Tab-separated table of C-alpha atoms in Angstrom:
chain	number	residue	atom	x	y	z
A	1	UNK	CA	2.641	44.696	-36.832
A	2	UNK	CA	6.184	43.619	-37.321
A	3	UNK	CA	7.304	47.017	-35.826
A	4	UNK	CA	5.956	45.958	-32.130
A	5	UNK	CA	8.395	43.122	-31.655
A	6	UNK	CA	10.795	45.392	-32.634
A	7	UNK	CA	10.344	48.044	-30.562
A	8	UNK	CA	9.960	45.436	-27.463
A	9	UNK	CA	13.747	44.323	-28.500
A	10	UNK	CA	15.022	47.428	-28.395
A	11	UNK	CA	13.528	48.972	-25.200
A	12	UNK	CA	14.625	45.527	-23.506
A	13	UNK	CA	18.218	46.079	-24.852
A	14	UNK	CA	18.382	49.725	-23.660
A	15	UNK	CA	16.836	48.574	-20.322
A	16	UNK	CA	19.625	46.011	-19.675
A	17	UNK	CA	22.415	48.372	-20.730
A	18	UNK	CA	21.215	50.928	-18.262
A	19	UNK	CA	21.084	48.028	-15.760
A	20	UNK	CA	24.513	47.003	-16.077
A	21	UNK	CA	25.334	51.107	-16.036
A	22	UNK	CA	23.432	51.102	-12.977
A	23	UNK	CA	24.869	48.051	-11.457
A	24	UNK	CA	28.738	49.172	-12.234
A	25	UNK	CA	28.195	52.616	-10.431
A	26	UNK	CA	27.109	51.074	-7.690
A	27	UNK	CA	30.002	48.627	-7.065
A	28	UNK	CA	32.082	51.937	-7.866
A	29	UNK	CA	30.459	53.403	-4.839
A	30	UNK	CA	30.639	50.465	-2.423
A	31	UNK	CA	34.542	50.381	-3.134
A	32	UNK	CA	34.863	54.065	-2.054
A	33	UNK	CA	36.935	54.511	0.859
A	34	UNK	CA	35.178	55.520	3.938
A	35	UNK	CA	37.298	58.607	5.171
A	36	UNK	CA	36.639	59.821	8.841
A	37	UNK	CA	37.295	63.232	9.752
A	38	UNK	CA	38.493	64.225	12.975
A	39	UNK	CA	37.197	67.462	14.478
A	40	UNK	CA	40.146	67.620	17.130
A	41	UNK	CA	43.738	68.116	17.176
A	42	UNK	CA	43.536	69.110	13.144
A	43	UNK	CA	47.492	70.275	12.710
A	44	UNK	CA	46.427	71.750	8.678
A	45	UNK	CA	45.895	75.812	8.323
A	46	UNK	CA	43.326	76.363	5.612
A	47	UNK	CA	43.434	79.406	3.274
A	48	UNK	CA	40.071	79.946	1.499
A	49	UNK	CA	40.238	81.734	-1.768
A	50	UNK	CA	36.992	83.301	-3.415
A	51	UNK	CA	36.579	85.569	-6.581
A	52	UNK	CA	33.828	87.616	-6.641
A	53	UNK	CA	32.577	90.064	-9.326
A	54	UNK	CA	28.932	91.743	-8.742
A	55	UNK	CA	27.793	88.783	-6.006
A	56	UNK	CA	25.838	91.125	-3.275
A	57	UNK	CA	22.898	89.035	-3.475
A	58	UNK	CA	25.398	85.559	-2.657
A	59	UNK	CA	28.401	86.695	-0.810
A	60	UNK	CA	27.136	87.061	2.151
A	61	UNK	CA	25.750	83.910	2.544
A	62	UNK	CA	28.687	82.246	2.028
A	63	UNK	CA	30.359	84.247	4.292
A	64	UNK	CA	27.901	83.563	7.067
A	65	UNK	CA	28.547	79.837	6.582
A	66	UNK	CA	32.486	80.308	6.674
A	67	UNK	CA	31.415	81.992	9.988
A	68	UNK	CA	29.772	78.947	11.292
A	69	UNK	CA	32.669	76.326	10.463
A	70	UNK	CA	33.533	74.130	13.232
A	71	UNK	CA	37.236	74.715	12.494
A	72	UNK	CA	38.771	77.239	14.954
A	73	UNK	CA	39.075	80.553	13.287
A	74	UNK	CA	42.896	80.581	13.907
A	75	UNK	CA	42.960	77.667	11.977
A	76	UNK	CA	41.812	79.423	8.675
A	77	UNK	CA	41.889	82.749	6.749
A	78	UNK	CA	39.486	83.642	3.754
A	79	UNK	CA	40.965	85.698	0.964
A	80	UNK	CA	38.215	87.393	-1.036
A	81	UNK	CA	39.429	89.320	-4.024
A	82	UNK	CA	36.840	91.886	-5.451
A	83	UNK	CA	37.284	91.786	-9.055
A	84	UNK	CA	35.895	95.445	-9.532
A	85	UNK	CA	32.205	94.899	-8.248
A	86	UNK	CA	30.229	97.873	-8.685
A	87	UNK	CA	27.384	96.590	-6.567
A	88	UNK	CA	27.154	96.559	-2.679
A	89	UNK	CA	29.672	93.489	-2.884
A	90	UNK	CA	32.838	95.691	-1.147
A	91	UNK	CA	30.156	96.988	2.105
A	92	UNK	CA	29.012	93.219	2.578
A	93	UNK	CA	32.410	91.900	2.729
A	94	UNK	CA	33.761	94.895	4.990
A	95	UNK	CA	30.615	94.307	7.344
A	96	UNK	CA	32.187	90.415	7.747
A	97	UNK	CA	35.989	92.066	8.689
A	98	UNK	CA	35.195	91.267	12.333
A	99	UNK	CA	33.162	88.014	12.207
A	100	UNK	CA	35.830	86.166	10.048
A	101	UNK	CA	39.810	86.088	9.522
A	102	UNK	CA	39.409	87.606	6.525
A	103	UNK	CA	41.764	89.197	3.881
A	104	UNK	CA	39.717	91.805	1.180
A	105	UNK	CA	41.824	92.196	-1.895
A	106	UNK	CA	40.307	94.904	-4.402
A	107	UNK	CA	41.081	94.933	-8.181
A	108	UNK	CA	40.133	96.573	-11.279
A	109	UNK	CA	37.938	93.875	-13.528
A	110	UNK	CA	40.270	91.306	-14.411
A	111	UNK	CA	38.469	88.360	-14.740
A	112	UNK	CA	37.973	85.524	-12.322
A	113	UNK	CA	41.068	83.627	-13.008
A	114	UNK	CA	43.276	86.620	-12.355
A	115	UNK	CA	41.186	87.080	-8.938
A	116	UNK	CA	42.004	83.808	-8.103
A	117	UNK	CA	45.842	83.484	-8.758
A	118	UNK	CA	45.737	86.947	-6.976
A	119	UNK	CA	44.021	85.293	-3.953
A	120	UNK	CA	46.381	82.403	-4.351
A	121	UNK	CA	49.543	84.430	-4.237
A	122	UNK	CA	48.143	86.078	-1.076
A	123	UNK	CA	47.395	83.060	0.683
A	124	UNK	CA	49.243	82.209	4.251
A	125	UNK	CA	48.236	78.447	4.138
A	126	UNK	CA	49.535	75.623	2.203
A	127	UNK	CA	46.388	74.429	1.922
A	128	UNK	CA	44.209	76.492	-0.350
A	129	UNK	CA	40.588	75.476	-1.368
A	130	UNK	CA	38.411	78.026	-3.834
A	131	UNK	CA	34.754	78.274	-3.937
A	132	UNK	CA	32.389	80.624	-6.054
A	133	UNK	CA	31.035	83.427	-4.543
A	134	UNK	CA	27.472	81.824	-5.163
A	135	UNK	CA	27.992	78.818	-3.021
A	136	UNK	CA	26.914	77.408	0.047
A	137	UNK	CA	29.382	75.141	2.186
A	138	UNK	CA	28.199	73.262	5.635
A	139	UNK	CA	29.656	74.003	8.870
A	140	UNK	CA	32.157	70.765	8.492
A	141	UNK	CA	33.389	71.824	5.296
A	142	UNK	CA	37.083	72.864	6.338
A	143	UNK	CA	37.669	71.022	8.983
A	144	UNK	CA	36.786	67.784	6.837
A	145	UNK	CA	39.248	69.213	4.088
A	146	UNK	CA	41.791	69.939	6.704
A	147	UNK	CA	41.291	66.071	8.431
A	148	UNK	CA	42.054	64.352	5.167
A	149	UNK	CA	44.974	66.517	4.061
A	150	UNK	CA	46.376	65.506	7.595
A	151	UNK	CA	45.626	62.032	6.769
A	152	UNK	CA	46.487	61.676	3.706
A	153	UNK	CA	48.957	64.428	2.962
A	154	UNK	CA	47.834	64.457	-0.948
């Protein structure tokens, strides 16, 4: 019978500790500044670097998302480094060459780090963002990045 009060005490301690942690996160979130992105007059151009290897099942979705960006296409470029794919990735990349400002770089399989390094080395713009080929992005992704960069110059 003495275990029941001990169990209740331990549970109570965990609940209080958990509540303190959640409250501290909540206070931190309230202190986070709100960043208002501007859609017009964005001065910064963006290079998007994507390293891809055998991403035929995913790369088309990401490139479709990039076609839908609200940042004008003359303000960004997409650099895809094909790291020795042996699936339909190169064909899918070529199918987007008319829809996007797209640079396709092919290399033998050297790994993701080498592919990203290669993509960054050929990027034209100062602001470089990278994403994986299996990610998805919202239409305001690039304009938010460029707008924040314009405002803060980090």
